[in-house]
CSV table of C-alpha atoms in Angstrom, one decimal:
chain,number,residue,atom,x,y,z
A,1,MET,CA,-0.1,0.4,-0.3
A,2,ALA,CA,1.4,3.3,-1.1
A,3,ILE,CA,0.3,6.9,0.3
A,4,GLU,CA,0.8,9.9,-2.1
A,5,ALA,CA,0.8,13.3,-0.2
A,6,VAL,CA,-1.7,15.9,-1.2
A,7,LYS,CA,-1.4,19.8,0.0
A,8,HIS,CA,-4.4,20.5,2.5
A,9,ALA,CA,-7.2,22.6,0.9
A,10,GLY,CA,-8.1,25.4,3.6
A,11,ASP,CA,-10.6,25.3,5.9
A,12,ARG,CA,-12.8,23.0,4.0
A,13,GLY,CA,-10.3,20.3,4.8
A,14,ALA,CA,-8.7,18.5,2.6
A,15,ALA,CA,-11.0,17.6,0.1
A,16,PRO,CA,-8.7,17.2,-3.6
A,17,THR,CA,-9.7,19.6,-6.2
A,18,ALA,CA,-10.1,19.1,-10.1
A,19,LEU,CA,-9.3,15.1,-10.7
A,20,ARG,CA,-10.8,14.9,-14.0
A,21,LYS,CA,-8.1,13.4,-16.0
A,22,ASP,CA,-10.6,12.8,-19.2
A,23,ALA,CA,-10.6,15.1,-22.2
A,24,TRP,CA,-12.5,17.6,-20.5
A,25,TRP,CA,-11.4,20.6,-22.4
A,26,VAL,CA,-12.8,19.2,-26.0
A,27,GLN,CA,-15.9,20.1,-25.5
A,28,PRO,CA,-15.1,23.7,-24.8
A,29,ALA,CA,-12.8,24.1,-27.3
A,30,LEU,CA,-15.1,22.5,-30.3
A,31,THR,CA,-17.4,25.5,-28.8
A,32,VAL,CA,-14.9,28.0,-29.2
A,33,LEU,CA,-13.7,26.8,-32.5
A,34,GLY,CA,-17.8,26.4,-33.5
A,35,LEU,CA,-19.1,29.7,-32.2
A,36,GLY,CA,-15.8,31.4,-33.2
A,37,ALA,CA,-16.1,30.3,-36.9
A,38,PHE,CA,-19.3,31.7,-37.1
A,39,ILE,CA,-18.6,35.0,-35.8
A,40,VAL,CA,-15.3,35.6,-38.1
A,41,TYR,CA,-17.8,34.3,-41.2
A,42,SER,CA,-20.5,36.3,-40.1
A,43,THR,CA,-18.7,39.5,-39.6
A,44,TRP,CA,-16.1,39.3,-42.7
A,45,ALA,CA,-19.9,38.5,-44.8
A,46,ALA,CA,-21.5,41.5,-43.0
A,47,PHE,CA,-18.8,43.7,-44.4
A,48,GLN,CA,-18.7,42.8,-47.9
A,49,ASN,CA,-22.1,44.5,-49.1
A,50,ALA,CA,-21.8,43.0,-51.9
A,51,TYR,CA,-22.6,39.3,-53.1
A,52,TYR,CA,-26.0,38.8,-51.5
A,53,TYR,CA,-28.4,38.4,-53.7
A,54,ALA,CA,-28.5,35.9,-57.0
A,55,ASP,CA,-32.1,36.0,-58.2
A,56,PRO,CA,-34.1,34.9,-56.7
A,57,TYR,CA,-32.3,34.3,-53.7
A,58,LEU,CA,-31.6,36.8,-50.8
A,59,SER,CA,-28.9,36.0,-48.3
A,60,PRO,CA,-30.3,35.6,-44.7
A,61,PHE,CA,-27.6,37.4,-43.5
A,62,TYR,CA,-28.9,40.6,-45.3
A,63,SER,CA,-32.4,39.2,-45.1
A,64,PRO,CA,-34.8,42.2,-44.4
A,65,CYS,CA,-33.0,44.4,-46.5
A,66,VAL,CA,-34.4,47.4,-45.2
A,67,ALA,CA,-31.9,50.1,-46.8
A,68,ALA,CA,-32.0,52.5,-49.7
A,69,ASN,CA,-28.6,50.9,-50.5
A,70,CYS,CA,-29.1,47.3,-50.9
A,71,GLN,CA,-29.4,45.1,-54.0
A,72,HIS,CA,-32.6,43.3,-53.5
A,73,LEU,CA,-34.8,45.9,-51.2
A,74,THR,CA,-37.6,43.9,-48.8
A,75,VAL,CA,-39.1,47.1,-47.4
A,76,GLN,CA,-37.4,50.6,-47.2
A,77,LEU,CA,-37.1,51.7,-43.7
A,78,VAL,CA,-33.8,53.5,-43.6
A,79,GLY,CA,-32.7,56.2,-46.6
A,80,SER,CA,-29.9,56.9,-49.0
A,81,TRP,CA,-28.0,58.3,-46.4
A,82,TRP,CA,-27.1,54.6,-45.0
A,83,THR,CA,-24.0,53.7,-46.9
A,84,TRP,CA,-22.7,51.1,-44.5
A,85,SER,CA,-23.4,47.6,-45.4
A,86,PRO,CA,-27.2,46.8,-44.8
A,87,ALA,CA,-26.7,43.6,-42.9
A,88,PHE,CA,-25.5,45.9,-40.0
A,89,LEU,CA,-29.1,47.1,-39.4
A,90,ILE,CA,-30.5,43.7,-39.1
A,91,LEU,CA,-27.6,41.1,-38.3
A,92,TRP,CA,-28.3,42.5,-34.3
A,93,ALA,CA,-31.7,41.1,-33.7
A,94,PRO,CA,-30.7,37.1,-34.7
A,95,GLY,CA,-27.4,38.1,-32.9
A,96,VAL,CA,-28.8,39.2,-29.1
A,97,PHE,CA,-31.1,36.6,-29.8
A,98,ARG,CA,-28.7,33.6,-30.0
A,99,LEU,CA,-26.3,35.5,-27.2
A,100,THR,CA,-29.5,35.7,-24.6
A,101,CYS,CA,-30.1,31.9,-25.5
A,102,TYR,CA,-30.4,29.6,-22.5
A,103,TYR,CA,-28.2,27.1,-24.4
A,104,TYR,CA,-25.7,29.5,-25.8
A,105,ARG,CA,-25.6,30.8,-22.3
A,106,LYS,CA,-24.6,27.4,-21.2
A,107,ALA,CA,-21.8,26.9,-24.0
A,108,TYR,CA,-20.1,30.3,-23.9
A,109,TYR,CA,-20.0,30.6,-19.9
A,110,ARG,CA,-18.5,26.9,-20.3
A,111,SER,CA,-16.0,27.8,-23.2
A,112,PHE,CA,-14.8,31.6,-23.3
A,113,TRP,CA,-15.5,32.1,-19.4
A,114,TRP,CA,-14.3,29.2,-18.3
A,115,ALA,CA,-17.3,29.3,-15.5
A,116,PRO,CA,-17.1,26.8,-15.3
A,117,PRO,CA,-14.7,24.8,-18.6
A,118,ALA,CA,-16.8,21.4,-17.3
A,119,CYS,CA,-18.4,19.9,-14.2
A,120,ALA,CA,-16.2,19.3,-11.6
A,121,MET,CA,-12.8,21.8,-12.9
A,122,PRO,CA,-12.6,24.8,-10.7
A,123,ASP,CA,-13.9,28.3,-12.0
A,124,ALA,CA,-11.0,30.6,-14.1
A,125,ARG,CA,-12.0,33.6,-12.0
A,126,ARG,CA,-12.3,34.2,-8.0
A,127,GLY,CA,-14.9,36.8,-8.0
A,128,TYR,CA,-18.3,35.5,-9.3
A,129,ASP,CA,-21.7,37.2,-9.8
A,130,GLY,CA,-23.7,35.3,-12.4
A,131,GLU,CA,-26.5,37.3,-13.8
A,132,THR,CA,-27.2,39.1,-10.9
A,133,SER,CA,-25.8,42.4,-11.9
A,134,PHE,CA,-25.2,44.6,-15.0
A,135,PRO,CA,-24.2,43.4,-17.9
A,136,LEU,CA,-25.8,39.6,-17.6
A,137,VAL,CA,-28.3,40.8,-15.4
A,138,PHE,CA,-29.6,41.8,-19.2
A,139,GLN,CA,-30.3,38.4,-20.2
A,140,ASN,CA,-33.7,38.5,-18.8
A,141,ILE,CA,-34.5,40.2,-21.8
A,142,HIS,CA,-34.6,36.9,-23.7
A,143,ARG,CA,-37.7,36.2,-24.6
A,144,TYR,CA,-38.4,39.9,-26.0
A,145,THR,CA,-35.7,39.0,-28.6
A,146,PHE,CA,-37.2,35.7,-29.0
A,147,TYR,CA,-40.5,38.3,-30.3
A,148,LEU,CA,-38.1,39.7,-33.0
A,149,ALA,CA,-36.6,36.4,-33.9
A,150,VAL,CA,-40.0,35.6,-34.7
A,151,LEU,CA,-40.5,38.5,-36.9
A,152,PHE,CA,-37.1,36.8,-39.0
A,153,ILE,CA,-38.8,33.6,-39.4
A,154,VAL,CA,-41.8,35.4,-40.5
A,155,ILE,CA,-39.3,37.3,-43.1
A,156,LEU,CA,-37.3,34.0,-44.6
A,157,THR,CA,-40.1,32.4,-45.0
A,158,TRP,CA,-41.4,34.9,-47.4
A,159,ASP,CA,-37.9,35.4,-48.8
A,160,ALA,CA,-37.8,31.4,-49.2
A,161,ILE,CA,-41.6,31.4,-50.9
A,162,LEU,CA,-39.9,34.1,-53.2
A,163,ALA,CA,-37.3,31.6,-53.9
A,164,LEU,CA,-39.4,29.7,-55.8
A,165,ARG,CA,-40.6,32.8,-58.4
A,166,PHE,CA,-37.6,32.4,-61.3
A,167,PRO,CA,-37.5,34.9,-64.0
A,168,ASP,CA,-39.5,32.3,-66.5
A,169,GLY,CA,-41.9,31.7,-63.5
A,170,PHE,CA,-42.3,28.7,-60.7
A,171,GLY,CA,-39.2,26.8,-60.3
A,172,VAL,CA,-37.4,25.0,-57.5
A,173,GLY,CA,-33.1,25.5,-57.9
A,174,VAL,CA,-30.5,23.7,-55.3
A,175,GLY,CA,-30.4,27.4,-53.7
A,176,THR,CA,-34.4,27.4,-52.8
A,177,LEU,CA,-33.8,24.1,-51.1
A,178,VAL,CA,-30.9,25.7,-49.2
A,179,LEU,CA,-33.4,28.6,-47.8
A,180,TRP,CA,-36.2,26.1,-47.1
A,181,VAL,CA,-33.6,23.8,-45.2
A,182,ASN,CA,-32.7,26.8,-43.6
A,183,VAL,CA,-35.9,28.9,-42.5
A,184,VAL,CA,-37.0,25.3,-41.4
A,185,LEU,CA,-33.8,24.4,-38.9
A,186,LEU,CA,-34.1,28.2,-38.1
A,187,ALA,CA,-37.9,27.9,-36.7
A,188,LEU,CA,-37.3,24.8,-35.1
A,189,TYR,CA,-34.7,26.6,-33.4
A,190,THR,CA,-36.9,29.2,-32.5
A,191,PHE,CA,-39.9,27.7,-31.2
A,192,SER,CA,-38.2,24.9,-29.1
A,193,CYS,CA,-36.6,28.3,-27.0
A,194,HIS,CA,-37.2,27.9,-23.7
A,195,SER,CA,-39.0,31.4,-23.4
A,196,CYS,CA,-41.4,30.4,-26.1
A,197,ARG,CA,-42.3,27.2,-24.1
A,198,HIS,CA,-42.9,29.5,-20.8
A,199,LEU,CA,-44.8,32.1,-22.1
A,200,CYS,CA,-47.0,29.6,-24.4
A,201,GLY,CA,-47.9,27.4,-21.6
A,202,GLY,CA,-44.7,26.9,-18.9
A,203,HIS,CA,-46.7,29.7,-17.0
A,204,VAL,CA,-49.5,27.8,-16.0
A,205,ASP,CA,-50.1,25.8,-12.9
A,206,ILE,CA,-53.3,24.0,-13.9
A,207,PHE,CA,-52.9,22.3,-17.2
A,208,SER,CA,-56.5,21.0,-17.2
A,209,ARG,CA,-58.1,24.1,-17.3
A,210,ALA,CA,-55.7,25.3,-20.4
A,211,PRO,CA,-56.0,22.3,-22.7
A,212,PHE,CA,-54.8,24.3,-25.5
A,213,ARG,CA,-51.9,25.9,-23.7
A,214,TYR,CA,-51.1,22.3,-22.2
A,215,ARG,CA,-51.2,21.1,-26.1
A,216,ILE,CA,-48.8,23.4,-27.4
A,217,TRP,CA,-46.6,23.6,-24.4
A,218,HIS,CA,-45.9,19.5,-24.5
A,219,ARG,CA,-45.1,19.6,-28.4
A,220,LEU,CA,-42.6,22.3,-27.6
A,221,SER,CA,-41.3,20.9,-24.7
A,222,MET,CA,-40.4,17.7,-27.3
A,223,LEU,CA,-38.6,20.3,-29.1
A,224,ASN,CA,-37.1,22.1,-26.4
A,225,GLU,CA,-35.3,18.5,-25.4
A,226,ARG,CA,-33.2,19.0,-28.7
A,227,HIS,CA,-32.9,22.8,-28.2
A,228,ALA,CA,-29.1,22.6,-28.5
A,229,LEU,CA,-28.7,20.6,-31.5
A,230,PHE,CA,-31.4,23.0,-33.5
A,231,ALA,CA,-29.5,25.5,-32.0
A,232,TRP,CA,-25.9,24.4,-33.7
A,233,LEU,CA,-27.9,22.9,-36.9
A,234,SER,CA,-29.3,26.5,-37.7
A,235,LEU,CA,-26.4,28.3,-36.8
A,236,THR,CA,-24.9,26.1,-39.5
A,237,SER,CA,-27.6,26.5,-41.9
A,238,VAL,CA,-27.5,30.3,-41.8
A,239,GLY,CA,-23.6,30.5,-42.9
A,240,LEU,CA,-23.9,28.6,-45.6
A,241,ALA,CA,-27.0,29.7,-47.0
A,242,ASP,CA,-24.9,32.8,-47.2
A,243,LEU,CA,-22.1,31.1,-48.5
A,244,TYR,CA,-24.2,29.7,-51.2
A,245,VAL,CA,-25.9,32.4,-52.1
A,246,ARG,CA,-22.5,34.2,-51.9
A,247,LEU,CA,-20.7,31.8,-54.5
A,248,VAL,CA,-23.9,32.0,-56.9
A,249,ALA,CA,-23.7,35.9,-57.1
A,250,MET,CA,-19.9,35.8,-57.1
A,251,GLY,CA,-20.6,33.1,-60.9
A,252,ILE,CA,-18.1,30.8,-58.3
A,253,LEU,CA,-21.2,28.4,-58.3
A,254,ARG,CA,-24.2,27.7,-60.8
A,255,ASP,CA,-27.4,27.5,-59.1
A,256,VAL,CA,-29.0,24.0,-61.0
A,257,ARG,CA,-32.7,24.1,-61.6
A,258,LEU,CA,-34.3,20.9,-60.2
A,259,LEU,CA,-37.8,22.1,-61.6
B,1,MET,CA,-10.3,-12.0,-11.4
B,2,ALA,CA,-8.3,-8.9,-12.3
B,3,ASP,CA,-6.9,-6.8,-9.9
B,4,VAL,CA,-7.3,-3.2,-9.6
B,5,THR,CA,-5.5,-0.1,-8.5
B,6,VAL,CA,-7.7,2.0,-6.2
B,7,ARG,CA,-6.9,5.7,-5.1
B,8,VAL,CA,-9.0,6.9,-2.0
B,9,TRP,CA,-8.4,10.1,-0.4
B,10,ARG,CA,-8.3,9.3,3.5
B,11,GLY,CA,-8.3,12.4,6.0
B,12,ASN,CA,-10.5,14.8,7.9
B,13,ALA,CA,-10.9,18.2,7.8
B,14,GLN,CA,-7.5,18.7,9.1
B,15,GLY,CA,-6.1,17.2,6.3
B,16,GLY,CA,-5.3,13.8,3.9
B,17,ALA,CA,-3.9,11.8,1.5
B,18,PHE,CA,-4.6,9.5,-1.2
B,19,HIS,CA,-3.8,5.9,-0.2
B,20,GLU,CA,-3.3,3.7,-2.8
B,21,TYR,CA,-4.9,0.2,-2.9
B,22,ARG,CA,-5.0,-3.1,-4.9
B,23,VAL,CA,-8.2,-5.1,-5.1
B,24,PRO,CA,-9.4,-8.0,-6.9
B,25,VAL,CA,-12.5,-7.7,-9.0
B,26,GLU,CA,-15.2,-9.7,-10.4
B,27,GLU,CA,-17.9,-9.2,-13.2
B,28,GLY,CA,-20.6,-7.1,-12.3
B,29,MET,CA,-19.1,-5.1,-9.6
B,30,VAL,CA,-19.6,-1.7,-8.7
B,31,VAL,CA,-17.3,1.0,-7.2
B,32,LEU,CA,-19.4,0.7,-4.0
B,33,ASP,CA,-18.0,-2.9,-4.4
B,34,VAL,CA,-14.7,-2.1,-4.5
B,35,LEU,CA,-14.8,0.0,-1.5
B,36,HIS,CA,-16.0,-2.8,0.2
B,37,ARG,CA,-13.6,-5.3,-0.7
B,38,ILE,CA,-10.8,-2.5,0.9
B,39,GLN,CA,-12.5,-2.1,3.8
B,40,ALA,CA,-13.0,-6.1,4.4
B,41,ILE,CA,-8.9,-6.5,2.7
B,42,HIS,CA,-6.5,-3.7,3.8
B,43,ALA,CA,-8.6,-0.8,5.5
B,44,ASN,CA,-11.3,-1.6,8.1
B,45,ASP,CA,-11.5,2.0,8.9
B,46,LEU,CA,-12.1,2.9,5.7
B,47,ALA,CA,-15.3,5.2,6.6
B,48,LEU,CA,-18.1,5.9,3.8
B,49,ARG,CA,-21.8,6.2,3.5
B,50,TRP,CA,-24.0,3.7,2.3
B,51,ASN,CA,-27.4,2.4,2.5
B,52,CYS,CA,-29.5,0.8,-0.1
B,53,LYS,CA,-26.9,-0.1,-2.7
B,54,ALA,CA,-29.4,0.5,-5.7
B,55,GLY,CA,-29.3,4.2,-6.7
B,56,LYS,CA,-32.5,5.2,-4.5
B,57,CYS,CA,-30.9,6.5,-0.8
B,58,GLY,CA,-28.4,9.0,-2.1
B,59,SER,CA,-26.0,8.5,0.7
B,60,CYS,CA,-23.1,6.9,-1.2
B,61,GLY,CA,-21.7,9.9,-3.4
B,62,ALA,CA,-18.0,10.6,-4.2
B,63,GLU,CA,-16.1,11.7,-7.0
B,64,VAL,CA,-14.7,9.4,-9.1
B,65,ASN,CA,-12.3,10.0,-11.1
B,66,GLY,CA,-12.9,13.3,-10.8
B,67,HIS,CA,-16.9,13.0,-11.7
B,68,PRO,CA,-19.4,13.3,-9.3
B,69,ARG,CA,-21.3,9.8,-9.1
B,70,LEU,CA,-23.3,7.6,-6.9
B,71,THR,CA,-20.6,4.8,-6.3
B,72,CYS,CA,-23.4,1.9,-6.2
B,73,MET,CA,-24.3,3.0,-9.5
B,74,THR,CA,-20.6,3.0,-10.9
B,75,ARG,CA,-20.1,-0.3,-13.0
B,76,MET,CA,-16.5,-1.2,-13.0
B,77,ASN,CA,-17.0,-2.3,-16.7
B,78,ILE,CA,-16.6,1.3,-17.2
B,79,PHE,CA,-13.0,1.9,-17.3
B,80,THR,CA,-9.9,0.6,-19.1
B,81,PRO,CA,-8.7,-2.7,-17.7
B,82,GLY,CA,-5.3,-1.5,-15.9
B,83,GLU,CA,-7.0,1.9,-15.2
B,84,THR,CA,-6.5,3.3,-11.6
B,85,ILE,CA,-9.7,4.7,-10.2
B,86,THR,CA,-9.4,8.0,-8.2
B,87,VAL,CA,-12.4,7.9,-5.7
B,88,ALA,CA,-12.4,11.4,-3.7
B,89,PRO,CA,-15.0,12.6,-1.4
B,90,MET,CA,-17.5,15.3,-2.4
B,91,LYS,CA,-15.5,18.2,-2.5
B,92,THR,CA,-18.2,20.8,-2.0
B,93,PHE,CA,-18.7,19.6,1.4
B,94,PRO,CA,-16.6,19.9,4.8
B,95,ILE,CA,-15.1,16.1,5.0
B,96,ILE,CA,-16.0,14.4,8.5
B,97,LYS,CA,-13.9,11.5,8.0
B,98,ASP,CA,-12.7,10.0,4.3
B,99,LEU,CA,-15.5,9.8,2.1
B,100,VAL,CA,-18.0,10.8,4.7
B,101,THR,CA,-18.8,14.2,4.2
B,102,ASP,CA,-20.7,16.7,6.5
B,103,VAL,CA,-24.0,17.7,4.2
B,104,SER,CA,-26.0,19.5,7.0
B,105,PHE,CA,-25.8,22.8,4.5
B,106,ASN,CA,-28.5,21.4,2.5
B,107,PHE,CA,-30.5,20.5,5.6
B,108,GLN,CA,-30.6,24.1,6.8
B,109,VAL,CA,-32.0,25.2,3.5
B,110,ALA,CA,-34.6,23.1,3.3
B,111,LYS,CA,-35.4,24.2,6.3
B,112,LYS,CA,-36.4,28.0,5.1
B,113,ILE,CA,-38.3,26.9,2.3
B,114,PRO,CA,-41.8,27.0,2.9
B,115,ALA,CA,-43.8,24.5,2.9
B,116,PHE,CA,-46.5,23.8,0.6
B,117,GLN,CA,-49.5,25.4,0.6
B,118,SER,CA,-53.1,23.4,-0.3
B,119,ARG,CA,-56.0,25.2,-1.9
B,120,PRO,CA,-59.0,24.3,-0.1
B,121,PRO,CA,-60.6,20.6,-0.5
B,122,ASP,CA,-62.5,20.4,-3.5
B,123,ALA,CA,-64.9,17.8,-2.2
B,124,PRO,CA,-67.2,17.6,0.7
B,125,ASP,CA,-65.2,14.3,1.6
B,126,GLY,CA,-61.6,16.8,2.1
B,127,SER,CA,-60.2,15.7,-1.5
B,128,TRP,CA,-59.2,17.0,-4.2
B,129,ARG,CA,-59.3,15.8,-7.6
B,130,MET,CA,-56.3,16.5,-10.1
B,131,MET,CA,-55.9,15.4,-13.5
B,132,GLN,CA,-53.1,13.1,-14.6
B,133,GLU,CA,-51.6,16.6,-17.5
B,134,ASP,CA,-51.5,18.5,-13.8
B,135,ILE,CA,-49.4,16.8,-12.1
B,136,ASP,CA,-47.0,15.0,-14.7
B,137,ARG,CA,-44.9,17.9,-14.5
B,138,VAL,CA,-43.9,17.7,-11.0
B,139,GLN,CA,-43.8,13.7,-10.6
B,140,GLU,CA,-40.1,14.6,-12.3
B,141,PHE,CA,-39.3,16.5,-9.1
B,142,ARG,CA,-40.7,13.8,-7.2
B,143,LYS,CA,-37.6,11.6,-8.3
B,144,CYS,CA,-34.9,13.4,-6.1
B,145,ILE,CA,-33.5,11.4,-4.1
B,146,GLU,CA,-31.3,14.0,-2.1
B,147,CYS,CA,-28.4,12.8,-3.3
B,148,PHE,CA,-26.8,15.8,-3.4
B,149,LEU,CA,-24.8,15.3,-6.3
B,150,CYS,CA,-26.1,17.9,-8.0
B,151,GLN,CA,-25.2,20.3,-4.8
B,152,ASN,CA,-21.8,19.1,-4.8
B,153,VAL,CA,-21.2,19.9,-8.7
B,154,CYS,CA,-22.8,23.0,-8.9
B,155,HIS,CA,-20.0,25.5,-9.2
B,156,VAL,CA,-21.8,28.3,-7.5
B,157,ILE,CA,-21.5,26.6,-3.8
B,158,ARG,CA,-18.4,24.5,-4.9
B,159,ASP,CA,-16.0,27.1,-6.2
B,160,HIS,CA,-17.3,30.3,-4.2
B,161,GLU,CA,-17.9,29.7,-0.8
B,162,GLY,CA,-18.8,33.3,-0.1
B,163,LYS,CA,-22.6,32.7,-2.4
B,164,LYS,CA,-23.9,29.7,-0.4
B,165,GLN,CA,-25.3,32.4,2.0
B,166,HIS,CA,-26.8,33.8,-1.2
B,167,PHE,CA,-27.9,30.5,-3.4
B,168,ALA,CA,-30.5,27.6,-2.2
B,169,GLY,CA,-28.9,25.0,-4.6
B,170,PRO,CA,-30.1,23.3,-7.7
B,171,ARG,CA,-31.7,20.5,-5.7
B,172,PHE,CA,-33.6,23.4,-3.7
B,173,PHE,CA,-34.7,24.8,-7.5
B,174,VAL,CA,-36.0,21.5,-8.2
B,175,ARG,CA,-37.8,21.6,-4.9
B,176,LEU,CA,-39.5,24.9,-5.7
B,177,ALA,CA,-40.2,24.3,-8.8
B,178,GLU,CA,-42.0,21.4,-7.5
B,179,LEU,CA,-43.7,23.8,-5.1
B,180,GLU,CA,-44.4,26.6,-7.5
B,181,MET,CA,-46.0,24.2,-10.5
B,182,HIS,CA,-48.3,22.0,-8.3
B,183,PRO,CA,-51.5,22.6,-9.5
B,184,LEU,CA,-52.8,22.4,-5.2
B,185,ASP,CA,-50.4,24.5,-4.0
B,186,THR,CA,-51.6,28.4,-3.8
B,187,GLY,CA,-48.3,29.9,-2.3
B,188,THR,CA,-46.4,32.6,-4.4
B,189,ARG,CA,-42.6,31.8,-4.5
B,190,THR,CA,-41.3,34.2,-7.3
B,191,GLY,CA,-39.8,36.8,-4.8
B,192,LEU,CA,-38.4,33.5,-2.8
B,193,VAL,CA,-36.8,31.8,-5.5
B,194,LYS,CA,-35.1,35.5,-6.5
B,195,GLU,CA,-34.2,37.3,-3.1
B,196,PHE,CA,-33.4,33.8,-0.6
B,197,ALA,CA,-32.6,31.7,-3.1
B,198,GLY,CA,-30.9,33.9,-5.8
B,199,ILE,CA,-31.6,31.8,-9.2
B,200,GLY,CA,-30.2,34.7,-10.8
B,201,LEU,CA,-26.4,33.2,-9.4
B,202,CYS,CA,-27.4,30.2,-11.4
B,203,ASN,CA,-25.3,30.5,-15.0
B,204,ILE,CA,-27.3,27.4,-16.4
B,205,THR,CA,-24.1,25.3,-17.2
B,206,LYS,CA,-26.3,22.5,-17.0
B,207,CYS,CA,-24.0,20.5,-14.5
B,208,CYS,CA,-26.1,19.7,-12.0
B,209,THR,CA,-28.4,17.6,-14.6
B,210,GLU,CA,-25.4,16.0,-15.9
B,211,VAL,CA,-24.9,14.5,-12.6
B,212,CYS,CA,-28.4,13.9,-11.3
B,213,PRO,CA,-28.6,9.9,-11.2
B,214,GLU,CA,-32.5,10.5,-11.5
B,215,HIS,CA,-31.9,11.7,-14.6
B,216,ILE,CA,-34.2,14.7,-13.7
B,217,ARG,CA,-33.4,17.8,-16.0
B,218,ILE,CA,-33.4,20.2,-13.5
B,219,THR,CA,-31.9,23.2,-16.1
B,220,ASP,CA,-34.6,22.5,-18.5
B,221,ASN,CA,-37.3,21.4,-16.5
B,222,ALA,CA,-36.9,23.4,-13.0
B,223,ILE,CA,-34.1,26.1,-13.1
B,224,ILE,CA,-34.8,27.8,-16.5
B,225,PRO,CA,-38.8,27.8,-15.8
B,226,LEU,CA,-38.3,29.0,-12.5
B,227,LYS,CA,-36.0,31.6,-14.0
B,228,GLU,CA,-38.9,32.6,-16.4
B,229,ARG,CA,-41.2,33.3,-13.6
B,230,VAL,CA,-39.3,35.5,-12.1
B,231,VAL,CA,-38.8,37.5,-15.3
B,232,ASP,CA,-42.6,37.3,-16.0
B,233,GLU,CA,-42.4,39.0,-12.0
B,234,HIS,CA,-39.7,41.4,-11.3
B,235,TYR,CA,-38.0,42.2,-15.2
B,236,ASP,CA,-41.3,42.0,-17.8
B,237,PRO,CA,-42.7,45.9,-18.3
B,238,VAL,CA,-45.1,44.3,-20.2
B,239,VAL,CA,-46.5,41.6,-18.3
B,240,TRP,CA,-46.5,44.1,-15.5
B,241,LEU,CA,-48.6,46.6,-16.9
B,242,LEU,CA,-51.0,43.5,-18.2
B,243,ARG,CA,-51.2,42.9,-14.3
B,244,LYS,CA,-51.8,46.3,-13.4
B,245,VAL,CA,-54.3,46.9,-15.7
B,246,LEU,CA,-55.8,43.7,-16.0
B,247,GLY,CA,-55.7,43.4,-12.1
B,248,LYS,CA,-54.4,39.9,-12.0
B,249,ARG,CA,-51.9,39.1,-10.2
C-alpha cells in the first residue's frame, strides 16, 4: 500500500480539487472553434456589402434588406444616408437572440468564461456574480429577442417562397432547397426556445384548465429537448445559406434548376 | 478475476492523502463493492456512507476519477482495464472522515423553504381532484433522492464559498419548482426564488443535470422555468403592465 501526499485545502478540509483526467477540454474547445468560426465568417460577410443577392435568392444575413442601398430591397425603412452594409441594420436582432439564448449561455459561459470550463473543474475567476448584476442581468430580455426572432422567421419564410419565383416563372433550384432547409432549421431553433415554451404554456400551473396551452407546451417541450441540436444546425445552415448565395452571386457556383 | 488499483482519499477536516490499494474485482462489481473489498482486505477503518446499494438512498456519492457519482451506480466495466481509479469525497462539503462529508448545509436550506400550501379541498369529503396532465410535470421533481451530487457539482457552491449564504442550489430549485408548479399549491415563491434562493447566480451551465442519477432535467425543467417566472414577476414590463391593467396577480 502506497501513500501519496496531497496539499491541504484550507478550512474545508483536505478534499482534493480537480481530479478529472479525461479530455474535459474537448467540448469547450469545439465550442470556441464552432462559435469563433461563425462569428468570423458572419462579420466578414456583413462587411462585404456585396454578392448577397442572386436572383431569386437573398442571403439570410441581409434579409430583410431595409436600406435604400440594398441590392434587393425587402422594404425601405432607412434612406440613402445609410451607406454602410445593410446587414448591420438587422443582424443585431438574431445575434442578441442567440447571445441571450439559454443554450448558448451554457456554451459560452463554459467555453469562453470558464465558469466553469467543465463539470467539477474549478472556475477560472475568483469573483462571481452570475446573472445578478450589469451587464448579465440583461440576459432576462431573452423573451423580447424571441419575439424579434419570430418576425425573422416570417421574413425568411417569405424569402424562401420568393426563391420559388424565377424570371421564367415557378421553379425550384438548389438554392431554393438551401433557403427552405435554413428557414425550417431556424424555425425549429426559435420555437424550441425555453422562453417560447414558458410563454406558450409553461407559466400555467393547472394544465387541465388550459388544455390548448397544455397541448402547445407539451409539443414545444419535445422540441425543447433538442434545442442545443437545433441551435448548432441552424447556426450552420444560416452560414451555409449565405455562402451558397454568395458563391452563386460571384459566379463561382452555378445554381442547378431541379424543376 | 483481475486486480484493480484504487486511490482512495483518506483523512479528516484537518487534512489527508490518497492511499493506494490493489484489490481483486469480478464481473458485475460497482465502485462501492470495490470500496467494501478495500474495507475487508486492507482498511477496515475506511469511512464511507452507504445504505441501499440500489441508487435510491443517495448516500454513497463521491468523486470517481473527478466525476461526481453514486458509487453504487458506477460499474467497474466503464473503466479501461489497468486504469487506476481515484475515489475522493464530495469536494463541496466539509469532510468528516475519509469519504464521509457533512451535508448539513442542504438541510439548513431545506428548512427555510415554506411548505406546501394547498387550496381548500375540492370535494365535501376533504379530497382534491387533479388530472394526470396537471401532475405529470411535478412528478419528475419527486424522483429526487437527495444525493446532493447536484449541490456538489454546482460551481456557485463549489467554488464560491461566499455565495453559499445567498444561493439555495439546484436541489432546492427542484423543490421550489415542484411547489411552484404544483396544481394544488397556492403559495407564491417567485420573490423567494429570486432573493433567498438567488436564482440569478445560476448561469445554467447544466452540470447539475449532467450528474443527476435520477436523470431529472434540472436545468431545463426546473431552473429555467423558475427563471422565466422570475422574469414575469420582476423583469418584464409588459407582463407587469398587463397585470396592473387587468388587475391580475
